[in-house]
Short mmCIF file of C-alpha atoms in Angstrom, two decimals:
data_model
loop_
_atom_site.label_atom_id
_atom_site.label_comp_id
_atom_site.label_asym_id
_atom_site.label_seq_id
_atom_site.Cartn_x
_atom_site.Cartn_y
_atom_site.Cartn_z
CA MET A 1 -6.80 6.98 15.72
CA SER A 2 -6.07 3.56 14.18
CA VAL A 3 -9.03 3.98 11.84
CA ALA A 4 -8.02 7.54 10.99
CA MET A 5 -4.44 6.51 10.19
CA VAL A 6 -5.56 3.65 7.94
CA ALA A 7 -7.81 6.03 6.03
CA GLY A 8 -5.03 8.61 5.78
CA PHE A 9 -2.66 5.95 4.48
CA MET A 10 -5.07 4.83 1.75
CA THR A 11 -5.83 8.33 0.50
CA LEU A 12 -2.17 9.43 0.42
CA LEU A 13 -1.03 6.12 -1.09
CA ASP A 14 -3.16 6.81 -4.16
CA VAL A 15 -1.08 9.92 -4.88
CA SER A 16 1.97 7.80 -5.79
CA ILE A 17 0.86 4.21 -6.34
CA VAL A 18 -0.50 4.97 -9.82
CA ASN A 19 2.93 6.09 -11.12
CA VAL A 20 4.25 2.59 -11.87
CA ALA A 21 0.88 1.48 -13.30
CA LEU A 22 0.64 4.19 -15.97
CA PRO A 23 2.20 2.07 -18.76
CA SER A 24 -0.25 -0.78 -18.04
CA ILE A 25 -3.26 1.57 -17.87
CA ARG A 26 -2.27 3.23 -21.11
CA ALA A 27 -1.90 -0.09 -22.94
CA ASP A 28 -5.18 -1.53 -21.62
CA LEU A 29 -7.50 1.47 -22.03
CA HIS A 30 -5.64 3.19 -24.91
CA LEU A 31 -5.30 6.51 -23.10
CA SER A 32 -3.85 9.57 -24.82
CA PRO A 33 -0.98 11.41 -23.09
CA GLY A 34 -3.41 14.09 -21.91
CA GLU A 35 -5.84 11.53 -20.45
CA LEU A 36 -2.94 9.76 -18.75
CA GLN A 37 -1.88 13.06 -17.20
CA TRP A 38 -5.39 13.58 -15.81
CA VAL A 39 -5.41 10.10 -14.25
CA LEU A 40 -2.29 11.09 -12.34
CA SER A 41 -2.84 14.80 -11.71
CA GLY A 42 -6.64 15.03 -11.57
CA TYR A 43 -6.54 13.23 -8.22
CA ALA A 44 -4.17 15.82 -6.77
CA LEU A 45 -6.23 18.67 -8.24
CA THR A 46 -9.58 17.75 -6.65
CA PHE A 47 -7.79 16.64 -3.48
CA GLY A 48 -6.43 20.16 -3.02
CA LEU A 49 -9.69 21.88 -3.95
CA VAL A 50 -11.85 20.49 -1.14
CA LEU A 51 -9.33 20.32 1.74
CA VAL A 52 -10.10 23.66 3.40
CA PRO A 53 -13.93 23.62 3.05
CA ALA A 54 -14.00 20.03 4.32
CA GLY A 55 -11.76 20.89 7.26
CA ARG A 56 -13.90 23.88 8.20
CA PHE A 57 -17.11 21.83 7.87
CA GLY A 58 -15.67 19.16 10.15
CA ASP A 59 -14.72 21.83 12.72
CA ALA A 60 -18.25 23.22 12.73
CA ARG A 61 -20.44 20.13 12.38
CA GLY A 62 -18.35 17.34 13.91
CA ARG A 63 -15.53 15.32 12.37
CA ARG A 64 -16.89 11.78 12.62
CA ASN A 65 -19.73 12.08 10.11
CA VAL A 66 -17.61 14.09 7.66
CA PHE A 67 -14.81 11.51 7.95
CA ILE A 68 -17.17 8.58 7.34
CA ALA A 69 -18.89 10.27 4.38
CA GLY A 70 -15.55 11.06 2.73
CA LEU A 71 -14.21 7.55 3.34
CA ALA A 72 -17.36 5.95 1.91
CA GLY A 73 -17.06 8.15 -1.20
CA PHE A 74 -13.39 7.24 -1.56
CA THR A 75 -14.18 3.52 -1.33
CA LEU A 76 -16.94 3.72 -3.96
CA ALA A 77 -14.77 5.78 -6.30
CA SER A 78 -11.94 3.24 -5.93
CA ALA A 79 -14.30 0.44 -6.96
CA ALA A 80 -15.49 2.51 -9.93
CA ALA A 81 -11.88 3.15 -11.04
CA GLY A 82 -11.11 -0.58 -10.83
CA VAL A 83 -13.91 -1.53 -13.23
CA ALA A 84 -13.29 1.34 -15.67
CA THR A 85 -13.79 0.41 -19.33
CA GLY A 86 -12.59 3.64 -20.93
CA PRO A 87 -10.56 6.82 -20.40
CA MET A 88 -13.44 9.12 -19.42
CA TRP A 89 -14.74 6.63 -16.84
CA LEU A 90 -11.33 6.26 -15.22
CA VAL A 91 -10.58 10.00 -15.20
CA THR A 92 -13.97 10.80 -13.65
CA ALA A 93 -13.50 8.14 -10.97
CA ARG A 94 -10.07 9.55 -10.13
CA LEU A 95 -11.48 13.08 -9.81
CA VAL A 96 -14.17 11.85 -7.40
CA GLN A 97 -11.61 9.75 -5.54
CA GLY A 98 -9.36 12.79 -5.06
CA ALA A 99 -12.23 14.96 -3.80
CA ALA A 100 -13.24 12.27 -1.29
CA ALA A 101 -9.63 12.00 -0.10
CA GLY A 102 -9.64 15.76 0.42
CA VAL A 103 -12.69 15.38 2.67
CA VAL A 104 -11.05 12.65 4.78
CA ASN A 105 -7.57 14.06 5.39
CA PRO A 106 -8.32 17.26 7.36
CA GLN A 107 -10.37 15.22 9.81
CA VAL A 108 -7.32 13.10 10.66
CA SER A 109 -5.16 16.00 11.88
CA GLY A 110 -8.26 17.59 13.44
CA LEU A 111 -8.95 14.42 15.44
CA ILE A 112 -5.39 14.45 16.80
CA GLN A 113 -5.89 18.04 17.99
CA GLN A 114 -9.27 17.11 19.47
CA LEU A 115 -8.36 13.85 21.23
CA PHE A 116 -4.92 14.68 22.65
CA GLN A 117 -3.56 17.42 24.89
CA PRO A 118 -0.77 19.59 23.39
CA ALA A 119 2.02 17.77 25.24
CA GLU A 120 0.66 14.39 24.05
CA ARG A 121 0.33 15.18 20.35
CA GLY A 122 3.92 14.37 19.41
CA ARG A 123 3.36 10.60 19.29
CA PRO A 124 0.16 10.58 17.20
CA PHE A 125 1.64 13.20 14.88
CA GLY A 126 4.70 10.95 14.72
CA VAL A 127 2.52 8.10 13.51
CA LEU A 128 0.83 10.46 11.03
CA GLY A 129 4.23 11.57 9.73
CA ALA A 130 5.23 7.93 9.28
CA VAL A 131 1.98 7.33 7.42
CA ILE A 132 2.65 10.29 5.10
CA GLY A 133 6.24 9.23 4.43
CA ILE A 134 5.52 5.52 3.97
CA SER A 135 2.41 5.98 1.84
CA THR A 136 4.21 8.28 -0.59
CA ALA A 137 7.40 6.22 -0.78
CA VAL A 138 5.93 2.71 -0.69
CA GLY A 139 3.32 3.45 -3.38
CA PRO A 140 5.59 2.48 -6.30
CA LEU A 141 6.65 -0.73 -4.50
CA LEU A 142 3.09 -1.83 -3.72
CA GLY A 143 1.92 -0.91 -7.23
CA GLY A 144 4.78 -2.86 -8.79
CA LEU A 145 4.05 -5.87 -6.58
CA LEU A 146 0.35 -5.92 -7.54
CA ILE A 147 1.20 -5.69 -11.24
CA GLN A 148 3.77 -8.48 -10.81
CA VAL A 149 1.22 -10.76 -9.08
CA PHE A 150 -1.87 -10.07 -11.19
CA GLY A 151 -0.19 -9.33 -14.52
CA ALA A 152 0.15 -6.17 -16.59
CA GLU A 153 -3.39 -6.32 -18.02
CA SER A 154 -5.38 -6.54 -14.77
CA GLY A 155 -2.77 -5.70 -12.12
CA TRP A 156 -3.44 -1.96 -12.39
CA ARG A 157 -7.11 -2.59 -11.47
CA TRP A 158 -6.06 -4.16 -8.16
CA ILE A 159 -4.33 -0.90 -7.28
CA PHE A 160 -7.87 0.45 -6.85
CA TYR A 161 -9.64 -2.73 -5.72
CA ILE A 162 -7.37 -3.06 -2.68
CA ASN A 163 -8.98 0.05 -1.19
CA VAL A 164 -12.48 -1.46 -1.19
CA PRO A 165 -12.35 -4.05 1.63
CA ILE A 166 -10.11 -1.83 3.76
CA GLY A 167 -12.42 1.13 3.23
CA LEU A 168 -15.56 -0.83 4.14
CA VAL A 169 -14.02 -2.06 7.40
CA ALA A 170 -12.73 1.43 8.22
CA VAL A 171 -16.20 2.95 7.66
CA LEU A 172 -17.80 0.45 10.07
CA LEU A 173 -15.11 0.84 12.74
CA GLY A 174 -15.05 4.62 12.34
CA ALA A 175 -18.79 4.81 12.99
CA ARG A 176 -18.28 2.75 16.15
CA TRP A 177 -15.03 4.14 17.57
CA ILE A 178 -14.65 7.79 16.50
CA PRO A 179 -16.39 10.06 19.01
CA GLY A 180 -19.22 12.12 17.64
CA ARG A 181 -20.41 15.54 18.70
CA ARG A 182 -23.71 16.24 20.40
CA ALA A 183 -26.16 18.09 18.19
CA GLY A 184 -26.33 20.97 20.65
CA ALA A 185 -22.55 21.38 20.56
CA ARG A 186 -22.39 21.96 16.81
CA GLU A 187 -21.58 25.43 15.59
CA ARG A 188 -24.45 27.10 13.80
CA GLU A 189 -22.64 30.02 12.19
CA THR A 190 -22.44 30.33 8.43
CA LEU A 191 -19.75 28.32 6.70
CA ASP A 192 -18.71 31.27 4.52
CA ALA A 193 -19.92 30.15 1.07
CA THR A 194 -18.31 33.14 -0.65
CA GLY A 195 -14.95 32.31 0.91
CA VAL A 196 -15.32 28.67 -0.18
CA ALA A 197 -16.04 29.75 -3.77
CA LEU A 198 -13.16 32.24 -3.95
CA LEU A 199 -10.65 29.83 -2.44
CA GLY A 200 -11.81 26.97 -4.67
CA ILE A 201 -11.53 29.06 -7.84
CA GLY A 202 -8.14 30.44 -6.80
CA VAL A 203 -6.65 27.02 -5.99
CA PHE A 204 -8.10 25.56 -9.21
CA LEU A 205 -6.60 28.33 -11.36
CA LEU A 206 -3.26 27.91 -9.60
CA LEU A 207 -3.07 24.11 -9.81
CA LEU A 208 -4.46 23.61 -13.32
CA PRO A 209 -1.49 25.02 -15.29
CA LEU A 210 0.87 23.15 -12.97
CA VAL A 211 -0.73 19.74 -13.47
CA GLN A 212 -1.07 20.39 -17.23
CA GLU A 213 2.42 21.87 -17.64
CA ARG A 214 3.61 19.15 -20.05
CA GLU A 215 0.35 18.97 -22.01
CA TRP A 216 -0.32 22.66 -22.64
CA HIS A 217 2.49 24.09 -24.72
CA GLY A 218 3.39 27.76 -24.76
CA ASN A 219 3.36 30.35 -22.00
CA GLY A 220 -0.32 31.28 -22.23
CA LYS A 221 -1.24 28.77 -19.52
CA TRP A 222 0.59 30.86 -16.92
CA LEU A 223 -2.06 33.58 -17.32
CA LEU A 224 -4.24 31.26 -15.22
CA ALA A 225 -1.66 31.46 -12.43
CA ALA A 226 -1.76 35.27 -12.64
CA ALA A 227 -5.57 35.13 -12.45
CA ALA A 228 -5.23 32.83 -9.42
CA VAL A 229 -3.17 35.47 -7.61
CA VAL A 230 -5.92 38.05 -8.23
CA VAL A 231 -8.67 35.70 -7.02
CA LEU A 232 -6.70 34.65 -3.94
CA ALA A 233 -6.04 38.31 -3.11
CA GLY A 234 -9.80 38.82 -3.29
CA PHE A 235 -10.22 35.82 -0.98
CA VAL A 236 -7.88 37.35 1.59
CA ALA A 237 -9.74 40.69 1.42
CA TRP A 238 -13.09 38.90 1.83
CA GLU A 239 -11.88 36.82 4.79
CA ARG A 240 -10.66 39.95 6.58
CA ARG A 241 -14.03 41.59 6.05
CA PHE A 242 -16.05 38.49 6.91
CA ALA A 243 -14.09 37.78 10.11
CA GLY A 244 -15.77 40.73 11.77
CA ARG A 245 -19.26 39.31 11.12
CA GLY A 246 -18.80 35.59 11.75
CA THR A 247 -16.37 32.70 11.70
CA SER A 248 -14.32 32.92 8.51
CA LEU A 249 -13.25 29.93 6.42
CA VAL A 250 -9.55 30.50 7.21
CA ASP A 251 -8.31 32.31 10.30
CA LEU A 252 -5.74 34.58 8.65
CA GLY A 253 -4.48 35.57 12.07
CA LEU A 254 -2.80 32.15 12.31
CA PHE A 255 -0.23 33.27 9.76
CA ARG A 256 0.92 35.97 12.18
CA VAL A 257 1.92 33.17 14.56
CA ARG A 258 5.56 32.49 13.67
CA SER A 259 5.40 28.72 14.16
CA TYR A 260 2.38 28.38 11.86
CA GLY A 261 3.45 30.80 9.11
CA LEU A 262 7.02 29.53 8.77
CA GLY A 263 5.93 25.91 9.29
CA ALA A 264 3.48 26.22 6.40
CA LEU A 265 6.30 27.62 4.27
CA VAL A 266 8.55 24.67 5.18
CA GLY A 267 5.77 22.26 4.18
CA LEU A 268 5.11 24.05 0.88
CA PHE A 269 8.69 23.89 -0.37
CA TYR A 270 9.65 20.57 1.20
CA PHE A 271 6.77 18.75 -0.48
CA GLY A 272 7.77 20.48 -3.72
CA GLY A 273 11.06 18.58 -3.52
CA PHE A 274 10.03 15.49 -1.56
CA THR A 275 7.39 14.06 -3.92
CA SER A 276 9.19 14.96 -7.15
CA ILE A 277 12.03 12.57 -6.20
CA PHE A 278 9.85 9.52 -6.85
CA PHE A 279 8.39 10.97 -10.04
CA THR A 280 11.75 11.34 -11.81
CA TYR A 281 13.58 8.43 -10.17
CA THR A 282 10.96 5.84 -11.16
CA LEU A 283 11.02 7.25 -14.72
CA LEU A 284 14.81 6.86 -14.79
CA LEU A 285 14.65 3.29 -13.51
CA GLN A 286 11.74 2.03 -15.63
CA SER A 287 12.22 3.90 -18.90
CA GLY A 288 15.93 4.65 -18.79
CA LEU A 289 17.41 1.55 -17.12
CA GLN A 290 14.63 -0.93 -18.05
CA TYR A 291 13.71 -1.90 -14.49
CA SER A 292 10.41 -3.71 -14.01
CA ALA A 293 7.66 -2.01 -11.98
CA LEU A 294 8.51 -4.20 -8.99
CA GLU A 295 12.26 -3.54 -9.25
CA ALA A 296 11.63 0.20 -9.45
CA GLY A 297 9.44 0.02 -6.37
CA LEU A 298 12.09 -1.92 -4.45
CA ALA A 299 14.71 0.68 -5.36
CA VAL A 300 12.87 3.43 -3.45
CA THR A 301 12.13 1.23 -0.43
CA PRO A 302 15.20 2.43 1.56
CA PHE A 303 13.74 5.94 1.57
CA ALA A 304 10.42 4.59 2.88
CA LEU A 305 12.07 2.55 5.64
CA GLY A 306 14.23 5.46 6.79
CA SER A 307 11.29 7.83 6.72
CA ALA A 308 9.04 5.51 8.75
CA ALA A 309 11.63 4.88 11.47
CA ALA A 310 12.66 8.53 11.80
CA ALA A 311 9.06 9.81 11.77
CA ALA A 312 8.16 7.64 14.77
CA LEU A 313 11.28 8.83 16.59
CA GLY A 314 10.71 12.45 15.60
CA GLY A 315 7.20 12.37 17.05
CA ARG A 316 8.59 11.27 20.42
CA VAL A 317 11.38 13.86 20.71
CA VAL A 318 9.92 16.87 18.88
CA ASN A 319 8.76 18.56 22.09
CA ARG A 320 12.28 18.26 23.49
CA PHE A 321 14.24 19.60 20.50
CA GLY A 322 11.70 21.78 18.66
CA ARG A 323 12.41 23.34 15.26
CA PRO A 324 16.17 22.49 15.28
CA LEU A 325 15.07 18.88 14.72
CA VAL A 326 13.46 19.97 11.43
CA VAL A 327 16.68 21.76 10.43
CA THR A 328 18.64 18.57 11.10
CA GLY A 329 16.21 16.57 8.99
CA LEU A 330 16.44 18.97 6.06
CA LEU A 331 20.25 18.87 6.18
CA LEU A 332 20.12 15.05 6.05
CA VAL A 333 17.76 15.19 3.06
CA VAL A 334 20.14 17.49 1.17
CA ALA A 335 23.08 15.22 2.05
CA GLY A 336 21.18 12.13 0.92
CA LEU A 337 20.17 13.69 -2.41
CA VAL A 338 23.71 14.87 -3.12
CA GLY A 339 24.89 11.36 -2.24
CA THR A 340 22.35 9.92 -4.68
CA MET A 341 23.76 12.07 -7.49
CA LEU A 342 27.30 10.95 -6.61
CA ALA A 343 26.30 7.27 -6.47
CA LEU A 344 24.68 7.40 -9.91
CA HIS A 345 27.80 9.06 -11.29
CA LEU A 346 30.13 6.42 -9.81
CA VAL A 347 27.93 3.39 -10.60
CA PRO A 348 26.32 3.88 -14.03
CA GLY A 349 23.88 1.43 -15.60
CA ARG A 350 21.57 -1.08 -13.92
CA GLY A 351 23.57 -1.02 -10.70
CA ALA A 352 21.91 2.28 -9.82
CA GLY A 353 19.30 0.66 -7.58
CA ILE A 354 22.00 -0.88 -5.34
CA ALA A 355 24.30 2.14 -5.41
CA THR A 356 21.61 4.51 -4.14
CA VAL A 357 20.45 2.38 -1.19
CA LEU A 358 22.53 4.21 1.44
CA PRO A 359 22.00 7.81 0.25
CA LEU A 360 18.25 7.24 -0.15
CA LEU A 361 18.17 5.76 3.36
CA VAL A 362 19.86 8.91 4.69
CA ALA A 363 17.42 11.13 2.77
CA GLY A 364 14.52 9.05 4.12
CA ILE A 365 15.72 9.43 7.71
CA GLY A 366 15.94 13.18 7.15
CA SER A 367 12.44 13.22 5.66
CA GLY A 368 11.01 11.50 8.73
CA LEU A 369 12.57 14.19 10.90
CA VAL A 370 10.97 16.91 8.77
CA ILE A 371 7.36 15.88 8.11
CA THR A 372 6.29 14.79 11.59
CA PRO A 373 8.03 17.47 13.72
CA ASN A 374 7.02 20.22 11.28
CA GLN A 375 3.37 19.13 11.42
CA THR A 376 3.44 19.02 15.23
CA LEU A 377 5.20 22.37 15.66
CA THR A 378 3.12 24.15 13.01
CA LEU A 379 -0.20 23.15 14.61
CA ALA A 380 0.98 23.43 18.22
CA GLU A 381 -0.56 26.87 18.84
CA VAL A 382 -3.74 26.34 16.78
CA PRO A 383 -7.02 26.37 18.79
CA VAL A 384 -8.76 22.98 18.74
CA ARG A 385 -11.95 24.51 17.33
CA ARG A 386 -10.01 25.51 14.18
CA ALA A 387 -7.81 22.41 14.01
CA GLY A 388 -9.47 20.91 10.92
CA SER A 389 -9.33 24.04 8.78
CA ALA A 390 -5.80 24.94 9.96
CA GLY A 391 -4.56 21.44 9.12
CA ALA A 392 -6.35 21.63 5.79
CA VAL A 393 -4.64 24.92 4.88
CA LEU A 394 -1.34 23.23 5.70
CA GLN A 395 -2.20 20.35 3.38
CA VAL A 396 -3.33 22.69 0.60
CA GLY A 397 0.14 24.23 0.76
CA GLN A 398 1.64 20.75 0.53
CA ARG A 399 -0.53 19.88 -2.49
CA ILE A 400 0.40 23.15 -4.22
CA GLY A 401 4.05 22.46 -3.41
CA THR A 402 3.73 18.96 -4.85
CA ALA A 403 2.19 20.24 -8.09
CA LEU A 404 4.74 23.06 -8.34
CA GLY A 405 7.65 20.68 -7.70
CA ILE A 406 6.52 18.07 -10.23
CA ALA A 407 5.91 20.78 -12.84
CA ALA A 408 9.32 22.45 -12.33
CA VAL A 409 11.31 19.24 -11.91
CA GLY A 410 9.45 17.55 -14.77
CA ALA A 411 10.12 20.47 -17.11
CA VAL A 412 13.86 20.34 -16.42
CA PHE A 413 13.91 16.53 -16.68
CA PHE A 414 12.13 16.29 -20.04
CA ASN A 415 13.89 19.29 -21.58
CA GLN A 416 17.26 17.76 -20.71
CA LEU A 417 16.13 14.38 -22.01
CA ALA A 418 14.99 15.92 -25.30
CA GLY A 419 18.31 17.71 -25.61
CA ASP A 420 20.84 14.89 -25.26
CA GLY A 421 18.76 11.73 -24.70
CA SER A 422 20.60 10.82 -21.48
CA TRP A 423 18.23 9.59 -18.76
CA VAL A 424 20.90 9.79 -16.06
CA GLN A 425 21.89 13.36 -16.98
CA ALA A 426 18.22 14.36 -17.08
CA PHE A 427 17.77 12.95 -13.58
CA HIS A 428 20.89 14.76 -12.33
CA SER A 429 19.60 18.09 -13.66
CA SER A 430 16.15 17.59 -12.18
CA LEU A 431 17.63 16.54 -8.83
CA LEU A 432 19.37 19.92 -8.60
CA VAL A 433 15.93 21.56 -8.77
CA THR A 434 14.66 19.18 -6.09
CA ILE A 435 17.59 20.11 -3.84
CA ALA A 436 16.83 23.80 -4.42
CA PHE A 437 13.27 23.31 -3.10
CA VAL A 438 14.62 21.57 0.01
CA VAL A 439 17.16 24.36 0.57
CA VAL A 440 14.38 26.99 0.53
CA ALA A 441 12.51 24.92 3.14
CA LEU A 442 15.74 24.78 5.14
CA ALA A 443 16.05 28.57 5.02
CA ALA A 444 12.51 28.95 6.41
CA ALA A 445 13.25 26.49 9.24
CA VAL A 446 16.52 28.25 10.13
CA THR A 447 14.67 31.59 10.18
CA ASP A 448 12.18 30.15 12.68
CA VAL A 449 15.01 28.84 14.90
CA ALA A 450 16.84 32.17 14.81
CA ALA A 451 13.67 34.15 15.56
CA GLY A 452 12.85 31.85 18.47
CA ARG A 453 16.29 32.26 20.02
CA SER A 454 16.15 36.01 19.55
CA GLN A 455 12.80 36.11 21.34
CA GLU A 456 14.16 34.03 24.23
CA GLN A 457 17.09 36.43 24.69
CA ARG A 458 14.94 39.55 24.98
CA PRO A 459 14.68 40.90 28.56
CA THR A 460 11.36 40.27 30.27
CA ARG A 461 9.42 43.50 30.93
#
């Protein structure tokens, strides 16, 4: 599990660590705005595309070899990104890096399901939740530190180089420590190539207009989202038909399980708000208040610390408190974000980083009580043989939520900025959208709690 967590940390870190390095990358390689967008969003796009097929393949053929292959590909792609000499090279490396990360991540949650009994999974899922929270929140800090140490011209390259030695060690230790599966125990049924193709096309059509929202002007791009709905409807129809003849790519019956269906909904909308916080806040600090990359990274550290501590605690107590723990976490996140808005209003100017320490800490504590318990509760009733694909579907929802949140929050942020030129007001407006995403997640969690209590009160027949 140590090897799996290190790999999960590296792959999720690369979602956010590039944010603070974008100005340096643009200056060094002379990237256009569109190319810069692909460096940032292309990773998330290919990450989301391969999650479910990779999870299903790991379920059927054994997780160790799939994990090692994905981690090796991620390490090589990181090295290639670090030595990039032009825009196309860097964008291609990031696309490959994202796809490799999508291969690795489903195996991590699948290994937890495989190696631990249901009552024991709270603690490892607690560690995984801390990894998710820390990697996302600490990315800007680590990126800023590397740029500060190695300079603006070459510091951005070390953001990718740092993955290479860690990845090589993790590959070697993974081959030695992660249990394999006997050849005779591997599933030999078809891996549902048609389902893989339909899901891949549907997710691609859905994510592409979201990641290109600021680059493609006009409303025509949203026709791709409409096409995605049609393709994904075809995927659902195919999976229902295919399930009667073999093992389908996604077990649609899982969504009839209340804990899984509502838990996936919580993850979708929470990640829509959670990750967009760092996108707009680092823009406010660096471009609006003239913070350095390191200072901007330090300003979001309270969120990371709160998230890490609460995630570890949440993993220990989730089996005792259940879904109400997630509701408590979401309420703390809303309170922390409202407090952040108030702090920026009361302390304008460069004092923003100090003024928001406490509210961001509160929001971080809430986040730690959401991610870990929600992951544990959502996967609690999933059969181990489908753990990889079920966890992958959960992560696809999180990636879609992330892209949707950044697109919606970014649109409000930049439209407000173009209107009156106020960075603080633009952040305030975008934060209202972020809070709206969290509130929808809260509604889903409350629905699950209410349904659970109603079920407990029914007389036993």
